[in-house]
Amino acid sequence: MAKKIALSACLAGKNCRYNGERKGNPELIEKLEKEGCEIVYFCPEDACFGTPREAMDLTVTPEGVKALTKFSREDRTGPIVEYAEKFFEEHPDIDLFVGKARSPSCGVCTGKLYDEEGNLISEKEAGIMAAEAKARGVEAKDDESLM
Ligand code: SF4
């Protein structure tokens, strides 16, 4: 049976990145299509906040790891978690989650984590939606690890 893959929409060249620019991974899409995979696209940030939008950083706060906008420091974690929960409830049969590397929403093992003073603590974190995939036991990989 074909694998069902959840994939960050920007990897397919959709201009949903925070700055509206395209930065796809056409080789990966071609590889998955050749393998006969069923691909379900997602983009929590575009769905919740529109494009373009202020970029976010994963930040350690007293309430845990949050996605805060880079300059206005608005906490955007809640809507992304809600989007992710709804996505996985609608697609309980996902075999593999593939997230855009380094994204604070979708990166799987490559997200940058900062403290509240803006100091870099780690570059190996899961973004907010990727963390939801992992918490549900869904296998999850960064796009770059599949190439
Ligand atoms: S990395 Fe995730 S949130 Fe960011 S543009 Fe791509 S799909 Fe959307």
XYZ file of C-alpha atoms and ligand atoms in Angstrom:
155
model
C 0.000 0.000 0.000
C 1.226 3.529 -0.823
C 2.732 5.460 2.054
C 0.745 8.491 3.189
C 3.116 11.406 3.763
C 2.329 14.690 5.510
C 4.575 17.313 3.923
C 5.291 21.002 4.538
C 3.561 22.824 1.670
C 6.479 25.191 1.101
C 8.570 22.187 0.005
C 6.269 21.891 -3.003
C 7.064 25.495 -3.956
C 3.932 27.049 -2.453
C 4.744 30.652 -1.550
C 3.563 30.293 2.045
C 6.874 31.114 3.756
C 6.835 34.007 6.222
C 8.297 36.397 3.616
C 6.195 35.042 0.741
C 9.248 33.701 -1.095
C 9.379 30.283 -2.694
C 11.936 27.766 -1.452
C 10.803 24.332 -2.552
C 12.491 20.951 -2.658
C 11.458 19.663 -6.122
C 13.853 16.691 -5.959
C 12.127 15.426 -2.824
C 8.637 15.841 -4.298
C 9.744 13.972 -7.440
C 11.262 11.173 -5.332
C 8.090 10.733 -3.251
C 5.852 10.826 -6.321
C 8.027 8.205 -8.046
C 7.642 6.000 -4.975
C 3.855 6.333 -5.388
C 3.390 8.098 -2.045
C 0.150 9.895 -1.262
C 1.114 13.401 -0.155
C -0.989 15.573 2.152
C 0.280 19.137 2.377
C 0.057 21.388 5.414
C 1.170 24.881 6.418
C 0.125 25.889 9.928
C 1.571 29.395 9.771
C -0.100 30.398 6.513
C -3.423 28.924 7.674
C -3.280 30.667 11.068
C -1.536 33.974 10.330
C -1.502 34.497 6.559
C 1.438 35.327 4.279
C 3.568 37.397 4.577
C 3.851 37.452 8.373
C 6.383 38.179 11.064
C 8.935 35.375 11.517
C 8.946 33.405 14.774
C 11.544 31.926 17.108
C 11.195 28.931 19.402
C 11.818 30.390 22.843
C 12.106 28.892 26.329
C 9.692 30.706 28.641
C 8.549 29.979 32.212
C 5.477 28.333 30.574
C 7.604 26.045 28.394
C 8.786 26.270 24.783
C 6.748 28.823 22.826
C 6.775 30.177 19.271
C 7.205 33.935 19.704
C 7.231 36.446 16.873
C 10.749 37.728 16.330
C 10.196 41.413 17.074
C 6.738 41.943 18.621
C 7.199 38.826 20.848
C 3.619 37.673 20.344
C 2.971 34.091 21.452
C 1.689 32.171 18.405
C 1.937 28.686 19.868
C -1.767 28.076 20.560
C -3.154 28.413 17.026
C -0.367 26.198 15.625
C -1.072 23.474 18.184
C -4.792 23.677 17.375
C -4.066 23.433 13.630
C -1.772 20.442 14.208
C -4.304 18.635 16.412
C -7.019 19.108 13.800
C -4.688 17.986 11.006
C -3.728 14.727 12.735
C -7.326 14.052 13.760
C -8.389 14.435 10.100
C -5.466 12.259 8.955
C -4.976 9.548 11.582
C -3.284 7.266 9.019
C -0.171 9.349 8.267
C 2.872 7.071 7.876
C 5.512 9.783 7.829
C 5.648 13.509 8.688
C 8.188 15.439 6.603
C 8.857 18.956 7.842
C 10.880 21.806 6.393
C 14.237 21.753 8.159
C 14.876 24.560 10.670
C 11.283 25.830 10.704
C 9.991 26.735 14.195
C 6.713 25.070 13.202
C 7.744 22.171 10.971
C 11.421 21.401 11.588
C 11.785 17.976 13.179
C 15.322 17.829 14.625
C 16.750 21.098 13.325
C 14.765 23.897 14.983
C 16.693 26.685 16.720
C 15.778 27.301 20.353
C 16.534 30.568 22.137
C 16.304 31.810 25.709
C 14.284 34.945 26.484
C 17.397 37.103 26.030
C 17.787 35.828 22.480
C 20.737 33.515 23.149
C 20.845 30.357 21.024
C 20.462 27.270 23.224
C 20.024 24.463 20.692
C 19.744 23.785 16.962
C 18.191 20.329 17.315
C 14.649 21.076 18.439
C 11.250 20.078 17.077
C 9.001 22.868 15.829
C 5.498 23.185 17.284
C 3.688 21.041 14.674
C 6.528 18.527 14.422
C 6.406 18.113 18.211
C 2.690 17.290 17.929
C 3.488 14.621 15.282
C 6.138 13.090 17.547
C 3.837 13.190 20.583
C 1.310 11.161 18.579
C 3.938 8.566 17.679
C 4.051 9.569 13.994
C 7.470 8.947 12.409
C 8.896 12.391 11.605
C 11.877 13.560 9.522
C 13.344 16.797 8.237
C 13.164 17.116 4.449
C 16.938 17.366 4.159
C 17.423 14.020 5.893
C 15.529 12.266 3.084
C 17.809 13.481 0.280
S 7.993 25.527 7.127
Fe 5.920 24.917 7.690
S 4.960 26.774 8.501
Fe 6.790 27.408 7.394
S 6.068 27.900 5.354
Fe 6.721 25.765 5.324
S 4.870 24.599 5.733
Fe 4.480 26.699 6.341
